[in-house]
Coordinates of C-alpha atoms and ligand atoms in Angstrom, one line a residue:
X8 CA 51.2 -74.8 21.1
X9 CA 54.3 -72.1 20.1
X10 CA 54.8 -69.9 17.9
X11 CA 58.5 -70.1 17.6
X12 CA 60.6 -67.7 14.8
X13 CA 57.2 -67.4 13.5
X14 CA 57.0 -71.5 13.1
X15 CA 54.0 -73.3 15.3
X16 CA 55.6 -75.8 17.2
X17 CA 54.3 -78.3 20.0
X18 CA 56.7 -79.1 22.6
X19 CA 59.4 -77.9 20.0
X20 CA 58.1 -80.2 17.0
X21 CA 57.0 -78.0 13.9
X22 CA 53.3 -78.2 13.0
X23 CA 53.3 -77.7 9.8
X24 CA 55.5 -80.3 8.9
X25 CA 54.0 -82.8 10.4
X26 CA 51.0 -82.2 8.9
X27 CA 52.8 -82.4 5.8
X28 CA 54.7 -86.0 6.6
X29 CA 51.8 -87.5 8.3
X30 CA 48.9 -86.2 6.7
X31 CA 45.5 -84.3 7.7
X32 CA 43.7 -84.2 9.8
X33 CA 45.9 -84.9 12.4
X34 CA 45.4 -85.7 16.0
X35 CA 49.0 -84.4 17.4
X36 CA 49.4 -84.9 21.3
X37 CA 52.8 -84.1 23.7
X38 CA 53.9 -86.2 26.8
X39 CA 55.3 -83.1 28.3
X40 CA 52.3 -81.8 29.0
X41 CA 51.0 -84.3 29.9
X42 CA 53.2 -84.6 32.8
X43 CA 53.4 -80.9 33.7
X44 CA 49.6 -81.3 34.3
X45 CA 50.3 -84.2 36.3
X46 CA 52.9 -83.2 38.3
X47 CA 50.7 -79.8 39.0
X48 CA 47.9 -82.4 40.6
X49 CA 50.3 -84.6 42.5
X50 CA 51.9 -81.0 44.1
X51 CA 48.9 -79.8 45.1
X52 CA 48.1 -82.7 47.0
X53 CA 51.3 -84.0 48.4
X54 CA 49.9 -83.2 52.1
X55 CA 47.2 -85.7 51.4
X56 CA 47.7 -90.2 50.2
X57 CA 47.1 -88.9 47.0
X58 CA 46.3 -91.4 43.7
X59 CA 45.3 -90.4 40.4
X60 CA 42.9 -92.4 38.4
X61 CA 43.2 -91.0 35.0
X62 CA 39.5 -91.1 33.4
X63 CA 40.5 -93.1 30.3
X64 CA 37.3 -91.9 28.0
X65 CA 39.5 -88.5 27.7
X66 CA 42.0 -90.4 25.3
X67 CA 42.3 -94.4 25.3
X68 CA 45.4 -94.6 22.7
X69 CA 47.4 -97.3 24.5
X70 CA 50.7 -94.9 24.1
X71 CA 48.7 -93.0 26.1
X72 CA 47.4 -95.2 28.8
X73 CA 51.3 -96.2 28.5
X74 CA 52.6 -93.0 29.9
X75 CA 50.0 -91.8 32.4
X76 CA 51.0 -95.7 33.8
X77 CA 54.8 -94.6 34.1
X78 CA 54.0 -91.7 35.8
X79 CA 52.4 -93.7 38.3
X80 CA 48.3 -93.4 37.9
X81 CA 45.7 -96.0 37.9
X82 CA 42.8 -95.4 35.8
X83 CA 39.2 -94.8 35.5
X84 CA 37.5 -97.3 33.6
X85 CA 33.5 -96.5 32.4
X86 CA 33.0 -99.8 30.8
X87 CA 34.6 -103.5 30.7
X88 CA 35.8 -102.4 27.3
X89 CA 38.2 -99.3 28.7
X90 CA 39.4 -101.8 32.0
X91 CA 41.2 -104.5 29.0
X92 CA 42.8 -101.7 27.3
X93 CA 43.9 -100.9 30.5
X94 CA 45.4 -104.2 31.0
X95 CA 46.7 -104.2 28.0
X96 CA 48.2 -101.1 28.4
X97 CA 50.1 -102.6 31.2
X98 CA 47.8 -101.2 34.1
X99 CA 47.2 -103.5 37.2
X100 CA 43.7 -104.9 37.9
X101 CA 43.6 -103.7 41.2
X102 CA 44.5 -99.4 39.8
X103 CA 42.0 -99.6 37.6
X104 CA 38.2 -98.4 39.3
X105 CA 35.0 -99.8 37.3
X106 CA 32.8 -96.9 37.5
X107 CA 30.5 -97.8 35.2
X108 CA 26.9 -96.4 34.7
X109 CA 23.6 -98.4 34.0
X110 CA 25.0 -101.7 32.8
X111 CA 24.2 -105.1 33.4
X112 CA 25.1 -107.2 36.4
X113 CA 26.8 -109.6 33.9
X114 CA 29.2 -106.9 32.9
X115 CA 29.9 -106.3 37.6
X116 CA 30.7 -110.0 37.3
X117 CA 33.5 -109.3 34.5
X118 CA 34.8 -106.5 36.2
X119 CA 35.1 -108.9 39.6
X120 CA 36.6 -111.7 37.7
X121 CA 39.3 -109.0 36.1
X122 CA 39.9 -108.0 40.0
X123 CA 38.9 -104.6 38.8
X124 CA 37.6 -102.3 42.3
X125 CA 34.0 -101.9 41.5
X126 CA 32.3 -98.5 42.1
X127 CA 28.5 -99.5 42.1
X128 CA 26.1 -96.5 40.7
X129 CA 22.5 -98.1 41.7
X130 CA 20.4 -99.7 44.6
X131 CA 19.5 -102.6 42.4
X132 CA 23.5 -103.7 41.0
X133 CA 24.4 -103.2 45.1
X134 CA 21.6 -105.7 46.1
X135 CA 22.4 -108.2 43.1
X136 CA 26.6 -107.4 44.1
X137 CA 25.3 -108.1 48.2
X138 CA 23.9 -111.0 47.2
X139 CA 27.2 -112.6 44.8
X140 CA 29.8 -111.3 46.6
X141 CA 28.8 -110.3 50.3
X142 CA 31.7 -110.9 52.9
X143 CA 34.2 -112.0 49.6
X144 CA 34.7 -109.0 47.4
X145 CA 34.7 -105.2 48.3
X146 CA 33.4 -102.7 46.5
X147 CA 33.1 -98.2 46.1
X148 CA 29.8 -96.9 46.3
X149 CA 29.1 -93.5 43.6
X150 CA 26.9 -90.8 45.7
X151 CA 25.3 -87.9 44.1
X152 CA 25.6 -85.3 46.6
X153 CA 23.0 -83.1 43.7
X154 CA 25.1 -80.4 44.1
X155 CA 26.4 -79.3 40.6
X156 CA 29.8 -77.8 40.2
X157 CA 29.2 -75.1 37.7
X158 CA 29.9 -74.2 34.2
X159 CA 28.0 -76.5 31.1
X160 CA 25.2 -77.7 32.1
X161 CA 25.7 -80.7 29.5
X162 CA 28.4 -81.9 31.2
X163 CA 26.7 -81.7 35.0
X164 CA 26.2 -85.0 36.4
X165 CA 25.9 -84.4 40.4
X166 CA 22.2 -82.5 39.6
X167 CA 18.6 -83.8 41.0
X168 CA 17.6 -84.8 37.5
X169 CA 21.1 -86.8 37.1
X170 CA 21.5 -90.7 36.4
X171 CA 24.6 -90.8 38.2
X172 CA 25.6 -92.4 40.9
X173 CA 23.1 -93.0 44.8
X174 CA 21.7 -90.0 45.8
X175 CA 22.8 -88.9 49.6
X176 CA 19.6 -88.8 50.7
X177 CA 19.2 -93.0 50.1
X178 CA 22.4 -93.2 52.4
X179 CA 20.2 -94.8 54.8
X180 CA 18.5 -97.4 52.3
X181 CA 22.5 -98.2 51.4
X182 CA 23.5 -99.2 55.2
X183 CA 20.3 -101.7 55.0
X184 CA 21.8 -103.2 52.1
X185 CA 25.1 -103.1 52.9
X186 CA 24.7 -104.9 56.5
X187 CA 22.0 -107.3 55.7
X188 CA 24.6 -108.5 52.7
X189 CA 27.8 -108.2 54.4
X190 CA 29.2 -105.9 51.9
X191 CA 32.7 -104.7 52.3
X192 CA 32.2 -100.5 51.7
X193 CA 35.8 -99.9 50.8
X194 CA 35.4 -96.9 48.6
X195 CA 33.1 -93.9 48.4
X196 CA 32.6 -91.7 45.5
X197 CA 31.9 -88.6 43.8
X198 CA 31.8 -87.1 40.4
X199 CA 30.1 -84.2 40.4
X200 CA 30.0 -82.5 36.8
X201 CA 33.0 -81.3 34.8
X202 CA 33.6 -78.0 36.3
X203 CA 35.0 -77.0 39.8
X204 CA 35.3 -73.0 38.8
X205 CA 34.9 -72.6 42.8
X206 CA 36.6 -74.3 45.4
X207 CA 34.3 -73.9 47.7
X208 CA 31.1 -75.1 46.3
X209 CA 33.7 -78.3 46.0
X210 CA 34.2 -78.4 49.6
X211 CA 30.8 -78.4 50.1
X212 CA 30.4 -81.7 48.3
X213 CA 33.1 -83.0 50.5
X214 CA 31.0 -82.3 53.8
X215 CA 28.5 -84.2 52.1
X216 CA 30.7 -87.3 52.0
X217 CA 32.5 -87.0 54.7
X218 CA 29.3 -87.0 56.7
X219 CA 28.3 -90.2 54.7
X220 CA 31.5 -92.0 55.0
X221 CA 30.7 -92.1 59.0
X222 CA 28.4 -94.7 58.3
X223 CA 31.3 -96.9 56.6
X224 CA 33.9 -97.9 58.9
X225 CA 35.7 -100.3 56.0
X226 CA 36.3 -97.1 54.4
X227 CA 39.9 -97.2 52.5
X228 CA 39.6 -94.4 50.1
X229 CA 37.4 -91.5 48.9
X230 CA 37.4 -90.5 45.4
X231 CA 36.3 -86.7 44.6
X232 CA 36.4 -88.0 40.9
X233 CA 36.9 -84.6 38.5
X234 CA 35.9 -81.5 37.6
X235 CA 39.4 -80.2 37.0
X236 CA 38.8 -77.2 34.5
X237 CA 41.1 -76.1 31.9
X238 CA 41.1 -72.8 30.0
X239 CA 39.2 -73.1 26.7
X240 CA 39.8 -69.6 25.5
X241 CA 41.9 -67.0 26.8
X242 CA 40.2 -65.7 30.1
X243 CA 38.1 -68.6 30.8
X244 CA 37.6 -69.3 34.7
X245 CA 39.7 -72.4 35.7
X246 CA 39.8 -74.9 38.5
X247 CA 42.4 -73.2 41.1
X248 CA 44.6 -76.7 41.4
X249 CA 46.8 -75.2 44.2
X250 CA 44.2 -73.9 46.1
X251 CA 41.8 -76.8 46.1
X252 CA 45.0 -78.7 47.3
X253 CA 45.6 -76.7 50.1
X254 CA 41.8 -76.5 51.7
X255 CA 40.9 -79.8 50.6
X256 CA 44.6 -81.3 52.3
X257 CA 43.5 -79.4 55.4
X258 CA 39.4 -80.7 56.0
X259 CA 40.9 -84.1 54.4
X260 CA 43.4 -84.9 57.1
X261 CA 41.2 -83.3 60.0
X262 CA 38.4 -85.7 58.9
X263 CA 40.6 -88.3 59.0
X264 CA 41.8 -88.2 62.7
X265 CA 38.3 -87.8 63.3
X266 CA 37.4 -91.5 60.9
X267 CA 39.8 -92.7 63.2
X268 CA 42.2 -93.9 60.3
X269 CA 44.3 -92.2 57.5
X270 CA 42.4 -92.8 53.9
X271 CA 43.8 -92.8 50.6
X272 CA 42.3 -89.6 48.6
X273 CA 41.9 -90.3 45.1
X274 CA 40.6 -87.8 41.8
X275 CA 39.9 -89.0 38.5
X276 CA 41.2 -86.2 36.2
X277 CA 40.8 -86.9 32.4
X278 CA 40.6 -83.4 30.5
X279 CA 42.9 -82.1 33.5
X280 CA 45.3 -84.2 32.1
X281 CA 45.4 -83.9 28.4
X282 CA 43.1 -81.6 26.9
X283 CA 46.0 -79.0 26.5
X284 CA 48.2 -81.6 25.3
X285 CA 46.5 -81.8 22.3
X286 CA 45.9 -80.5 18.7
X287 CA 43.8 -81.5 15.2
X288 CA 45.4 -79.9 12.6
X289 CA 43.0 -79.7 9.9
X290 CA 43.5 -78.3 6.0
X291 CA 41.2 -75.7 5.1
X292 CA 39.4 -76.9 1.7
X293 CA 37.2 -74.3 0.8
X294 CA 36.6 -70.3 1.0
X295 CA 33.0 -69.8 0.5
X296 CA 31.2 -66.2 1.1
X297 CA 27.7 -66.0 1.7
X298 CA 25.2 -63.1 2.6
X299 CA 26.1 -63.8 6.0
X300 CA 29.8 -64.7 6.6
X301 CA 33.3 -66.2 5.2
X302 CA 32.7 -70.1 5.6
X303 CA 36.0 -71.8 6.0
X304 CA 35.5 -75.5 4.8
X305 CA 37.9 -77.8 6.5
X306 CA 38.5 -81.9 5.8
X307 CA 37.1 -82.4 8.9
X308 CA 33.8 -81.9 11.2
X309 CA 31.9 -83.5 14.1
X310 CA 33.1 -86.9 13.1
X311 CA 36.4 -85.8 14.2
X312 CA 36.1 -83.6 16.9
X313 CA 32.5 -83.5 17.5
X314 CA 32.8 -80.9 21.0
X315 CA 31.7 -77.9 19.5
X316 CA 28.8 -79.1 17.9
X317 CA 27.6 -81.7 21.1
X318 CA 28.5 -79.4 23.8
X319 CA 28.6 -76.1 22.6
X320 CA 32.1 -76.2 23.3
X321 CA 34.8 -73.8 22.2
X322 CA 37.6 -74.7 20.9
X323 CA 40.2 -72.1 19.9
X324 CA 41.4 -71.9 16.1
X325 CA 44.7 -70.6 14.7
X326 CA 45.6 -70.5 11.4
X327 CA 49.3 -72.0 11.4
X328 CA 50.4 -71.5 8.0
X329 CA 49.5 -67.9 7.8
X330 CA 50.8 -66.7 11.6
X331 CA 51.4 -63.0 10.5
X332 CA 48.7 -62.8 7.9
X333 CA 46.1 -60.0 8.5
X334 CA 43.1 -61.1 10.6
X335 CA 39.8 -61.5 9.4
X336 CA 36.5 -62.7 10.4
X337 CA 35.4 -66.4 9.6
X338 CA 33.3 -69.3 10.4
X339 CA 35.1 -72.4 10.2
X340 CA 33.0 -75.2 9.7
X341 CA 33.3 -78.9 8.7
X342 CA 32.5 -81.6 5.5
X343 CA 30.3 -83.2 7.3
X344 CA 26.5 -83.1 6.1
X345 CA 25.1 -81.7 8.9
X346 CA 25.4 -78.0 10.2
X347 CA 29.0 -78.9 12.3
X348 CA 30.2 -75.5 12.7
X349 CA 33.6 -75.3 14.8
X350 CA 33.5 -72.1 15.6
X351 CA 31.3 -68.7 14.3
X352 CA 32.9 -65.4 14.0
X353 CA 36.3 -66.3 15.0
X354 CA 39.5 -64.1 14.3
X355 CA 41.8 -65.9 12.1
X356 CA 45.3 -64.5 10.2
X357 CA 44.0 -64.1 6.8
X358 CA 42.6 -68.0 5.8
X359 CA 43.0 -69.4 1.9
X360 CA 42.4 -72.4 0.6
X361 CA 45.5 -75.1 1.1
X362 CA 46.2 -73.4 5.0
X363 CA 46.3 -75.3 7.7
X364 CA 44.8 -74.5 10.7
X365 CA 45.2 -76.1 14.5
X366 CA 42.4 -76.5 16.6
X367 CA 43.4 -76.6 20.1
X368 CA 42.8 -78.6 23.4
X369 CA 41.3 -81.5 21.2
X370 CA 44.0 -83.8 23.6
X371 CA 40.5 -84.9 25.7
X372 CA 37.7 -86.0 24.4
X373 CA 38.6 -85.5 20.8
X374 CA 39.6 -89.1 18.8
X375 CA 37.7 -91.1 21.5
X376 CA 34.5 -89.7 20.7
X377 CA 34.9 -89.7 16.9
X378 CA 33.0 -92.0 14.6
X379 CA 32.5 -93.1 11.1
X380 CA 29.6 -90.9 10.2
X381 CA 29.4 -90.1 6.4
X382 CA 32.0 -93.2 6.0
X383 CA 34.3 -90.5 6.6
X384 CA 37.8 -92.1 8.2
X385 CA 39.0 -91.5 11.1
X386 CA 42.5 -89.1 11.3
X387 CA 45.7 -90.4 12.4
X388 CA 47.4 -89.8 15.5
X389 CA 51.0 -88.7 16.3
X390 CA 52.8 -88.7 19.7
X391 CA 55.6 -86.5 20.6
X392 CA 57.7 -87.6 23.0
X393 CA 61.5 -87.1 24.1
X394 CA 62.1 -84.9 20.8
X395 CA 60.5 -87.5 18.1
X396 CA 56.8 -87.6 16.6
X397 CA 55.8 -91.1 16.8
X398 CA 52.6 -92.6 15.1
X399 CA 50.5 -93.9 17.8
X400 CA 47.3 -94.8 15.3
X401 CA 47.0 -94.9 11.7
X402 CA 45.1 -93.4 9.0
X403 CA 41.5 -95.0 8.7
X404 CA 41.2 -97.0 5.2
X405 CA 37.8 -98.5 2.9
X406 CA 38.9 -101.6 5.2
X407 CA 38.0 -100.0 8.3
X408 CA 34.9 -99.4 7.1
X409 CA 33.9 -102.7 5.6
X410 CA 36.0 -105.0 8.5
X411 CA 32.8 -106.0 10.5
X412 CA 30.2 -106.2 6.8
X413 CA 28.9 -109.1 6.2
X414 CA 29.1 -109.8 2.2
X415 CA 25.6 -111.2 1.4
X416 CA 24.9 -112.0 -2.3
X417 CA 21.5 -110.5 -2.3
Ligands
PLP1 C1 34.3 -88.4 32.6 C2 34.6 -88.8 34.0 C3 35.7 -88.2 34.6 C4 36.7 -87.3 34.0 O1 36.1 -86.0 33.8 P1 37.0 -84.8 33.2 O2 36.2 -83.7 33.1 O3 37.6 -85.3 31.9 O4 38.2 -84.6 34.1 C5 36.0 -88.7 35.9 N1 35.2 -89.6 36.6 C6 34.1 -90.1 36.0 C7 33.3 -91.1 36.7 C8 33.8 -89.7 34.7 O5 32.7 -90.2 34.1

């Protein structure tokens, strides 16, 4: 976001005035960034086989899925649902990685019959896969090398107490499975938490697999998965993209020679990729002063954008209609009817009722974990792309919300 002869703009498109033609709140997202983040990852890497599996539980829109396809990624699918918008999005089977977590071996089966490649996250789904598939289809094994990157500790998922993924130490109770089955090992992978603030503690995973993958000699690929930081809020530690590329290049292609073989390297960014391309623009409703602050009351909350409130997360706030206005001291909070505060004690230009104000990075992790909560609907959502806003997903209506009701006479 801009602030261009005192307009807010988003890769040159006004803000305000699409909030005005399409409504609020708004879910407004730009390609451009989109592939200026990619690009950034591909550079980094260009010493290295590098593919890109863009974690599609960031942002599913199809117009999305679209794009990151035509800039060449494949994508990381969680469950059977996210692979067939894949599909449909025009991805092949064979880009898109399964990785799901605790499901059924009914929903490995689908995956297999999609030709998905299937990352497998327990003993008891490899022994049930060995036992289906051994000799016929390969498959990715998820380690947890319990070693957690950093930063929230909500969104760690490499720690002892994690669900994700084989622990390292059970490498051993893998091989048994793997060779009394016949199972074709094509794939190991990591996904240690959401935060690499420190290079180095992510090189130290990669020993970890690197050590493991010795004991795999079908290897074709190892997949560090994320962890990609972006900057929240100005002076927020973020993942140092070139210089991961250049240390990981370096120990990646020496343990090649050493496998014997050269393997693909593949990440899985999702927030990486579009966190920063994204913006909710939200109308503030209400001005209400209390003993304790200046509430701002927006036509949104948690159903929407539900970070703050789940994670902890912050997510910076500007106040687009009022960019010179003088600033002031607010809590901005939403409609919802539960405490879903997006943000205490923030700065804002000088708020009244009828602004509209942006919250940013709400490209990841925004619309796809929204909900119906309060039978609120869910905002629209508006692409920009070579110069023009395009509606990607309407405005929620009643229909929405009574589609799947059954209308019992009762
Ligand atoms: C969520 C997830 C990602 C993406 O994480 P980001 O922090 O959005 O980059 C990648 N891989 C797996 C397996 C995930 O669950």
């Amino acid at each position: 976001m801009e602030l261009l002869n005192g307009r807010y703009t988003l890769d040159g498109m006004d803000l305000l005035n699409l909030a005005s033609e399409f409504g609020s709140p708004l879910y407004v997202y730009d390609t451009a960034t989109i592939e200026r983040q990619y690009r950034r990852v591909e550079k980094a890497f260009q010493g290295v086989n590098l593919k890109l599996k863009y974690a599609c539980k960031a942002n599913s829109n199809q117009a999305i899925l679209k794009f990151l396809n035509k800039l060449g990624a494949g994508l990381d699918a969680v469950s059977i649902e996210e692979a067939e918008l894949g599909l449909k999005a025009g991805f092949s089977a064979s880009e898109i990685l399964f990785t799901p977590n605790g499901v059924s071996f009914e929903e490995i089966k689908k995956g297999v019959e999609l030709g998905l490649v299937i990352n497998i996250d327990n003993i008891s789904i490899l022994e049930q896969f060995g036992n289906e598939y051994g000799g016929t289809v390969p498959c990715c094994i998820r380690l947890n090398p319990h070693i957690a990157a950093g930063g929230n500790q909500h969104i760690q998922t490499g720690h002892i107490d994690s669900k994700f993924g084989i622990s390292v130490h059970q490498v051993r109770h893998i091989e048994r499975v793997v060779k009394s089955c016949s199972i074709r090992v094509e794939g190991l992978h990591i996904h240690t938490g959401s935060e690499i603030l420190d290079s180095s503690v992510f090189l130290r995973a990669a020993e970890l697999m690197f050590d493991a993958a010795q004991q795999f000699p079908d290897l074709k690929f190892i997949d560090f998965g994320s962890g990609f930081k972006v900057a929240y809020k100005e002076g927020d530690v973020t993942t140092d993209i070139e210089e991961l590329g250049n240390e990981l290049t370096e120990r990646f292609n020496s343990f090649c020679k050493q496998y014997g073989r050269e393997l693909e390297l593949w990440f899985e960014p999702g927030k990486f990729l579009v966190s920063e391309a994204g913006v909710l623009l939200v109308h503030v409703n209400i001005i209400k002063q209390t003993m304790a602050t200046v509430f701002v009351g927006v036509d949104s909350g948690q159903n929407h954008l539900i970070r703050p409130m789940f994670y902890d997360a912050y997510h910076e706030i500007v106040n687009i209609t009022n960019p010179t206005g003088k600033q002031r001291i607010y809590t901005v909070v939403g409609y919802i009817c539960e405490t879903d505060t997006f943000g205490w004690d923030r700065k804002l230009n000088e708020v009244r009722e009828g602004d509209v104000l942006a919250i940013k990075n709400a490209g990841a992790y925004g619309f796809s974990m929204s909900n119906n909560y309060n039978s609120r609907l869910r905002p629209a959502e508006v692409l920009i792309h070579d110069g023009r806003a395009l509606l990607i997903r309407k405005r929620e209506s009643l229909e929405d919300l009574l589609r799947n009701q059954v209308n019992i006479d009762i």
